[in-house]
Short mmCIF file of C-alpha atoms and ligand atoms in Angstrom, two decimals:
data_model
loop_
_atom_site.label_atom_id
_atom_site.label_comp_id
_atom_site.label_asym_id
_atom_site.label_seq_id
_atom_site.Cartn_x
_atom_site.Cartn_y
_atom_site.Cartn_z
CA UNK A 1 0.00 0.00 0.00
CA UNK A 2 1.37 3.38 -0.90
CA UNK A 3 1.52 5.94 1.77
CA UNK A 4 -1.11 7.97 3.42
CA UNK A 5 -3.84 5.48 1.19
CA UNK A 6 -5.59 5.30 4.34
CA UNK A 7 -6.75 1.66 5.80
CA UNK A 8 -8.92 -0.99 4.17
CA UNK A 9 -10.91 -1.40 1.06
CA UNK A 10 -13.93 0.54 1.90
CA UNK A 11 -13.72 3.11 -0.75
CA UNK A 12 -13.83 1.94 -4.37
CA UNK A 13 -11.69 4.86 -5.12
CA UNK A 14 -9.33 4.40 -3.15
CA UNK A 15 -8.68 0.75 -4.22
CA UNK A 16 -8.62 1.95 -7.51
CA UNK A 17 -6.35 4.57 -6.98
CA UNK A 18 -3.61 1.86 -5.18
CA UNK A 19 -4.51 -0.64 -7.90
CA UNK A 20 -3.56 2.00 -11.14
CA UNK A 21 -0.23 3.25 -9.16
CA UNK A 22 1.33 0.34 -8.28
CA UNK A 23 0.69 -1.03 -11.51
CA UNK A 24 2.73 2.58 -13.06
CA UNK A 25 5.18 2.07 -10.42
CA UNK A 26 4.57 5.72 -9.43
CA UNK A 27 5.22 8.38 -7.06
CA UNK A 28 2.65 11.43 -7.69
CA UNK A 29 4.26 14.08 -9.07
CA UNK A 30 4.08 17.54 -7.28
CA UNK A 31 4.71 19.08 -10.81
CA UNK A 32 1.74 17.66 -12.86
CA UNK A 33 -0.55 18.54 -9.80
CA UNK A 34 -1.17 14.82 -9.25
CA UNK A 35 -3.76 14.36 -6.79
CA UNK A 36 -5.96 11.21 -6.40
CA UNK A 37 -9.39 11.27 -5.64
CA UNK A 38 -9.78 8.12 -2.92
CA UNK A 39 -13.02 9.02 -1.73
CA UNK A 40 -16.10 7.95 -3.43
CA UNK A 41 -18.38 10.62 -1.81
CA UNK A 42 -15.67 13.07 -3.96
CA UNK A 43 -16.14 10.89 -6.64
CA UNK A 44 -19.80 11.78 -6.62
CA UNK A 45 -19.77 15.05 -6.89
CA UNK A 46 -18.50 15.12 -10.38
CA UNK A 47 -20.76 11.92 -11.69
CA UNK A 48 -23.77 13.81 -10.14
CA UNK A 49 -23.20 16.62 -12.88
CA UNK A 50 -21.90 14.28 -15.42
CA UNK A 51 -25.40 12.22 -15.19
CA UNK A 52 -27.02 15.02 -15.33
CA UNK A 53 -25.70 16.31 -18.54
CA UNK A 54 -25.65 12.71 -20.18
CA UNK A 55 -29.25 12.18 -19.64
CA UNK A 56 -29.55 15.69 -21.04
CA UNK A 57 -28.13 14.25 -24.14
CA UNK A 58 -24.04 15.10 -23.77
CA UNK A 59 -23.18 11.43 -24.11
CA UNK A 60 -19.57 11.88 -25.53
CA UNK A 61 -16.73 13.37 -23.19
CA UNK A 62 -13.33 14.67 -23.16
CA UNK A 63 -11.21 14.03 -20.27
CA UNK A 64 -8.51 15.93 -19.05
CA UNK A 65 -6.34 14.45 -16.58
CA UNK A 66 -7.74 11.13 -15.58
CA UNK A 67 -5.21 10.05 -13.48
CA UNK A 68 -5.88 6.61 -11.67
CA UNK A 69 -9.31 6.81 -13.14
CA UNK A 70 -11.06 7.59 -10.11
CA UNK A 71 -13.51 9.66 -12.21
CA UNK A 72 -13.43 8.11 -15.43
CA UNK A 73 -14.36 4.21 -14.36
CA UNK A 74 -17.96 5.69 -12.95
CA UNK A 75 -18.16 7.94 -15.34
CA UNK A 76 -18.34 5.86 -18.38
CA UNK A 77 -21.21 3.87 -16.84
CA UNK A 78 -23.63 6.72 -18.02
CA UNK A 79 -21.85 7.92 -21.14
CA UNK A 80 -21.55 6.41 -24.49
CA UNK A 81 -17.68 7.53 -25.04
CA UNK A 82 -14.73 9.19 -23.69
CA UNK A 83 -10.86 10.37 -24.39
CA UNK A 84 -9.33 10.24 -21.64
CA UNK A 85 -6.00 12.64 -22.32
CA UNK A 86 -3.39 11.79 -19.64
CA UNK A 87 -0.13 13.80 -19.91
CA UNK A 88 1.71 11.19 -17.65
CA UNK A 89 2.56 7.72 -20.22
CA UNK A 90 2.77 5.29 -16.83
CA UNK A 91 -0.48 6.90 -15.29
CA UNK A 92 -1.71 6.46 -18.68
CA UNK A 93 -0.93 3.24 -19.95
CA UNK A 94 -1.80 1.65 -16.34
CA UNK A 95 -5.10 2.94 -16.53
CA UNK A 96 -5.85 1.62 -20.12
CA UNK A 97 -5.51 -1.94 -18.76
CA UNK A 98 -8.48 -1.48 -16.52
CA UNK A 99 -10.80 0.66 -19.05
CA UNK A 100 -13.67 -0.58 -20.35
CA UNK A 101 -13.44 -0.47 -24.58
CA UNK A 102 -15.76 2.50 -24.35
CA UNK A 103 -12.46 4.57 -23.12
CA UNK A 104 -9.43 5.81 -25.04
CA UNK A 105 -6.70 6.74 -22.90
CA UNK A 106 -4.42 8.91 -24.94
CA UNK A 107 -0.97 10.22 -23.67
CA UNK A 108 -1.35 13.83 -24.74
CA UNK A 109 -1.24 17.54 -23.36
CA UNK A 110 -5.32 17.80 -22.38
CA UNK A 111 -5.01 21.37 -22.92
CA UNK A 112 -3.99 21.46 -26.20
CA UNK A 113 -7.42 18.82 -26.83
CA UNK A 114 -9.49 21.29 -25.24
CA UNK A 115 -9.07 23.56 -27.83
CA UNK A 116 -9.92 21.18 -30.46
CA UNK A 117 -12.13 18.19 -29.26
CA UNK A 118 -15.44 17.45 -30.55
CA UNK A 119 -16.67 16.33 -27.60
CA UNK A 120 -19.76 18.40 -26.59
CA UNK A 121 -19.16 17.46 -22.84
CA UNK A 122 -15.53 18.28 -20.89
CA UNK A 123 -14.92 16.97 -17.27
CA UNK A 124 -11.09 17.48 -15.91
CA UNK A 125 -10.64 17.53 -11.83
CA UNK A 126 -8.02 19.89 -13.26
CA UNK A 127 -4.23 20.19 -12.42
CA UNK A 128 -4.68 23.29 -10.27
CA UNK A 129 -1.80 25.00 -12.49
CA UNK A 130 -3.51 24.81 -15.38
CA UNK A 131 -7.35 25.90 -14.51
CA UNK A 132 -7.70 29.01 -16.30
CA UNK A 133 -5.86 28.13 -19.00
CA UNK A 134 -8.78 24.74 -20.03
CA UNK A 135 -11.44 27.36 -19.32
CA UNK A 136 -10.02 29.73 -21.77
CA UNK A 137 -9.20 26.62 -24.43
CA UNK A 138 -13.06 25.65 -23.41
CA UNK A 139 -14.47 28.80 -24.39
CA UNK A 140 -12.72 29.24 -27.41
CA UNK A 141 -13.98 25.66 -28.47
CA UNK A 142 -18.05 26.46 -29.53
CA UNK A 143 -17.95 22.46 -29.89
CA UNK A 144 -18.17 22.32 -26.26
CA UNK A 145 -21.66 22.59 -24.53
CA UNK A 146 -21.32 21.99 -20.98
CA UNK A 147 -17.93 21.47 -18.88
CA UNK A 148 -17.79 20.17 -15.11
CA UNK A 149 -14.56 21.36 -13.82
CA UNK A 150 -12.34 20.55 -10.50
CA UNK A 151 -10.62 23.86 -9.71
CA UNK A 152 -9.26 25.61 -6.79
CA UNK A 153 -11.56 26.66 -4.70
CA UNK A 154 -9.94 30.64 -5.30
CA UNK A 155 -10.47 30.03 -9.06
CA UNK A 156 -13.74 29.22 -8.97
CA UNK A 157 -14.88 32.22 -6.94
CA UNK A 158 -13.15 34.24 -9.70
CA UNK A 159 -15.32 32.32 -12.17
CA UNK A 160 -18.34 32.78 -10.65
CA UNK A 161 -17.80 36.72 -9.72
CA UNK A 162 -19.90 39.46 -10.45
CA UNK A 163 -18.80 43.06 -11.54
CA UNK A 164 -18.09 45.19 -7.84
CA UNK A 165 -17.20 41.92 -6.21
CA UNK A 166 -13.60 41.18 -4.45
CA UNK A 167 -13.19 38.15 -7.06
CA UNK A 168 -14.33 39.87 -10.07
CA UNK A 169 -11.50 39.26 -12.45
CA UNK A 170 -10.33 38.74 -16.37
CA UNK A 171 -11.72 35.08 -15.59
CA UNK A 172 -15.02 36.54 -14.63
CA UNK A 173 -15.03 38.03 -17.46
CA UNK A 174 -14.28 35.68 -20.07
CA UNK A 175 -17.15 33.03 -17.83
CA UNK A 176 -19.51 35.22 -17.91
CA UNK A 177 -19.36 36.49 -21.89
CA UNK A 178 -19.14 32.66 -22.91
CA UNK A 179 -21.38 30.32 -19.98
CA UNK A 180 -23.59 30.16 -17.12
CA UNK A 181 -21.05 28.90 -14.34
CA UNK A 182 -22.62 27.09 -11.25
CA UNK A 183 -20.35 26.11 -8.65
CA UNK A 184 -22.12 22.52 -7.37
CA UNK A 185 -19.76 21.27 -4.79
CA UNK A 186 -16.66 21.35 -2.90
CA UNK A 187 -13.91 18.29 -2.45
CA UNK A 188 -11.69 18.26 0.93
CA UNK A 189 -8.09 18.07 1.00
CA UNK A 190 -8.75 14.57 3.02
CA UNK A 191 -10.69 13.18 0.11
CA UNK A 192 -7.07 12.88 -2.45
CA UNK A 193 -4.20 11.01 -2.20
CA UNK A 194 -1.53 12.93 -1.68
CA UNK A 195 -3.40 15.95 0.18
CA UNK A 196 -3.16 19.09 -1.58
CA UNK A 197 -3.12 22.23 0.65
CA UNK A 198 -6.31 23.67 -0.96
CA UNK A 199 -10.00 22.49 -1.37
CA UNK A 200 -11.17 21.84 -4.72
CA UNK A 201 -14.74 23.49 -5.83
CA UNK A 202 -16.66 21.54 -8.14
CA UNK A 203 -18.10 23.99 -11.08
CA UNK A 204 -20.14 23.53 -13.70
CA UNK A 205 -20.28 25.71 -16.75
CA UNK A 206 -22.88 25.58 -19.65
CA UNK A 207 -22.45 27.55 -23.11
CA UNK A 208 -24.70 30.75 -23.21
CA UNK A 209 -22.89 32.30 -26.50
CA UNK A 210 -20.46 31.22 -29.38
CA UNK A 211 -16.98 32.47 -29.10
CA UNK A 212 -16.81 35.40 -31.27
CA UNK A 213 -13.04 36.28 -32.36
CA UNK A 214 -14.05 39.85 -31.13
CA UNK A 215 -13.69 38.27 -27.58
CA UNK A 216 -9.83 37.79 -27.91
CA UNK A 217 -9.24 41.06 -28.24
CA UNK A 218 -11.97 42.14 -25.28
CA UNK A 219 -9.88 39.69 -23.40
CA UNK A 220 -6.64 41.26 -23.70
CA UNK A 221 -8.19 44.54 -23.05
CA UNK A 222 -9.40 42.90 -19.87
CA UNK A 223 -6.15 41.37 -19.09
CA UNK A 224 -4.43 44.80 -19.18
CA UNK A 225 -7.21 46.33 -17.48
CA UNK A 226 -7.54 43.99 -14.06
CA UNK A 227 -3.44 44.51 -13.51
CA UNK A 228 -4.78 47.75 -12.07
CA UNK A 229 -8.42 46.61 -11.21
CA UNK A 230 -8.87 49.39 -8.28
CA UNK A 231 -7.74 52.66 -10.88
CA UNK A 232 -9.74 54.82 -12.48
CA UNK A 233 -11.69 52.50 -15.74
CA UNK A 234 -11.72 55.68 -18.11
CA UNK A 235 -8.03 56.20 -17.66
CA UNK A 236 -6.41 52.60 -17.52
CA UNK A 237 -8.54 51.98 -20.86
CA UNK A 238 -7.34 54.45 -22.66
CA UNK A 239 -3.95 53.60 -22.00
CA UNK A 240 -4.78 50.05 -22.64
CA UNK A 241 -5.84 50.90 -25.83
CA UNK A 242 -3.23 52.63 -27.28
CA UNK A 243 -1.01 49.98 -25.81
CA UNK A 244 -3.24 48.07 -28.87
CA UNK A 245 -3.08 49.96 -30.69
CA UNK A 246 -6.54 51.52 -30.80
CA UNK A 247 -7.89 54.60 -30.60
CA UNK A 248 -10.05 55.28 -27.50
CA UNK A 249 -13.56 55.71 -27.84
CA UNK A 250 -14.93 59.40 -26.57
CA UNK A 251 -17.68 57.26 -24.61
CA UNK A 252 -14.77 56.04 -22.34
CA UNK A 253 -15.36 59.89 -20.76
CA UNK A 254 -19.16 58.94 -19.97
CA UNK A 255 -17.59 56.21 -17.22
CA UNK A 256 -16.55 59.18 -14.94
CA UNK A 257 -15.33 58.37 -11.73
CA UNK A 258 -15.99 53.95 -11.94
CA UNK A 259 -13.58 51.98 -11.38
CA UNK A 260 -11.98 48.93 -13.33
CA UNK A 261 -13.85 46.38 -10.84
CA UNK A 262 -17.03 48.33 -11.53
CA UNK A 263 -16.97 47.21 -15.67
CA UNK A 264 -19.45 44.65 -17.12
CA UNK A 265 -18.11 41.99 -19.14
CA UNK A 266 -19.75 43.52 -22.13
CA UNK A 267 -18.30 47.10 -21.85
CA UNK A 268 -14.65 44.91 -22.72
CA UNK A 269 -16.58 43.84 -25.73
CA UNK A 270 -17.74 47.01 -26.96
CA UNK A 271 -14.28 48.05 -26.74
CA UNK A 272 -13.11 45.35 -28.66
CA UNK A 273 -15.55 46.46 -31.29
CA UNK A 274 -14.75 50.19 -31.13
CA UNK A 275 -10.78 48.90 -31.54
CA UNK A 276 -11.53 47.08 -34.42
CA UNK A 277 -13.67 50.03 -35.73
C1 SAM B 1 -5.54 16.65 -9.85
S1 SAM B 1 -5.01 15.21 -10.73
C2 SAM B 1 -6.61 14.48 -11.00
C3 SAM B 1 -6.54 13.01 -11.30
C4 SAM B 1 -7.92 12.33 -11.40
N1 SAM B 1 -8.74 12.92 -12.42
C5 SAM B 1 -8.63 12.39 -10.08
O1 SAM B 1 -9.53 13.22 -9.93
O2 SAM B 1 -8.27 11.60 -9.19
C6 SAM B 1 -4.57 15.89 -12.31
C7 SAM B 1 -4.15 14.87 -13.38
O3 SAM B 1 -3.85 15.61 -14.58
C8 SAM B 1 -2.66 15.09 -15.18
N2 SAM B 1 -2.08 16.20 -15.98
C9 SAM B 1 -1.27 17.20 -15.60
N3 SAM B 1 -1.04 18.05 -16.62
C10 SAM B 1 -1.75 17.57 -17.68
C11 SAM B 1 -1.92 17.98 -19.03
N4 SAM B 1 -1.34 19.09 -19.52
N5 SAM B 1 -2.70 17.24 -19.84
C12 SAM B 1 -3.31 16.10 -19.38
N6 SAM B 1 -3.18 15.66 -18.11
C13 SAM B 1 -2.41 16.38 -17.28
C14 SAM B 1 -1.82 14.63 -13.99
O4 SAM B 1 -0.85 13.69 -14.37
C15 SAM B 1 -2.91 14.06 -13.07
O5 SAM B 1 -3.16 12.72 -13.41
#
């Protein structure tokens, strides 16, 4: 039994988990963010979402990060299909042994298949490094319907966060132009092998809108804007612009004294628009 596994074979999980890394022959790796769920209560509150969306007719996933397969076993008991995209080859090829034929288990950088996949559902319990990057890749990707995303619980207060709040960020921004973002649940650090030093919120997103290429460039304008979220909106804007190279619109005056925090995800877009002219 690896370390810290915890006593006993009550938890499928956490069988599972021992099972797929002794067969690897692995240590978890602090650098790929390589937690292991081991609890099946944890375990539930991604299927509960998944099952939700399959019997709402998302029967085809993209993994990212499946790791022992603590998600993915349950999981593809209620959908039809799923890649699996594992960036570690032991984790990987381990787990491929115990998947059912309705699972491909491809060595791969998940990110770079979140921008691409055809899949209309996504479920990663992300590596924590690399949360806001698989939103952005999601939103970009108008294949994509619905998404049900492990992420720090910090990250997914920013998703989730309304114009004036403490949280409000570029990543509230780019949720809120693209998806409806519900955060459904929270995982304990006691529920993974290793522990991580954070708890994991549980967040489902669904598509509102089609990415529109207009939205790259209201998400750089964001990006510059929220490295000085507490200035003045009318003046970091304008310098923001002409950092773009575009001219500032004269209705940037009408925002008087508000304050970058204080912008609605839409005003970044109608700059976008008044950049591109
Ligand atoms: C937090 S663990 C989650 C593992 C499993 N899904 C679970 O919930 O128990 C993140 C997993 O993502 C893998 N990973 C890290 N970077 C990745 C990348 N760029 N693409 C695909 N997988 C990656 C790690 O090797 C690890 O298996």
């Amino acid at each position: 039994m690896q370390p810290g596994l915890g006593r006993g074979g009550r938890r499928r999980a956490e069988s599972l988990v021992r099972r797929v890394l002794g067969l690897a022959g692995l240590r978890p790796s602090d650098r790929l963010g390589q937690h292991f769920i081991i609890d099946d209560r944890a375990v539930g509150e991604f299927l509960k979402p998944i099952t939700r969306a399959a019997e709402g007719g998302l029967r085809e996933a993209l993994e990212i990060g499946p790791g022992a397969g603590s998600i993915t076993l349950p999981a593809a008991g209620v959908l039809d299909r799923i890649v699996a995209v594992e960036l570690d080859r032991r984790l990987a090829s381990a787990l491929s042994t115990l998947a059912p034929p309705s699972v491909a288990v491809v060595v791969g950088d998940g990110l770079k298949y979140a921008a691409v996949s055809r899949a209309p559902l996504v479920y990663s319990n992300t590596p924590f490094n690399l949360s806001p990057a698989i939103v952005e890749a999601l939103a970009s990707n108008n294949r994509v319907s619905a998404a049900v995303l492990g992420v720090q619980y910090e990250v997914a207060r920013r998703m989730v966060a309304r114009p004036g709040s403490r949280d409000y960020s570029r990543l509230s921004v780019l949720v809120s132009l693209v998806f409806e973002a519900e955060l459904t649940g929270v995982v304990k650090p006691q529920a993974y092998y290793p522990r991580p030093q954070v708890l994991t919120a549980v967040v489902v997103v669904r598509r509102l809108r089609r990415w529109r290429s207009l939205y790259s460039v209201a998400m750089e304008l964001a990006g510059c804007a929220f490295t000085q979220r507490n200035k003045k909106a009318s003046k970091v804007l304008r310098r923001c612009l002409e950092a773009a190279g575009c001219t500032p619109p004269r209705w940037l005056e009408t925002l008087g004294d508000a304050r970058v925090w204080m912008l609605e995800p839409w005003d970044f877009v109608r700059l976008a628009e008044a950049c591109r002219g």
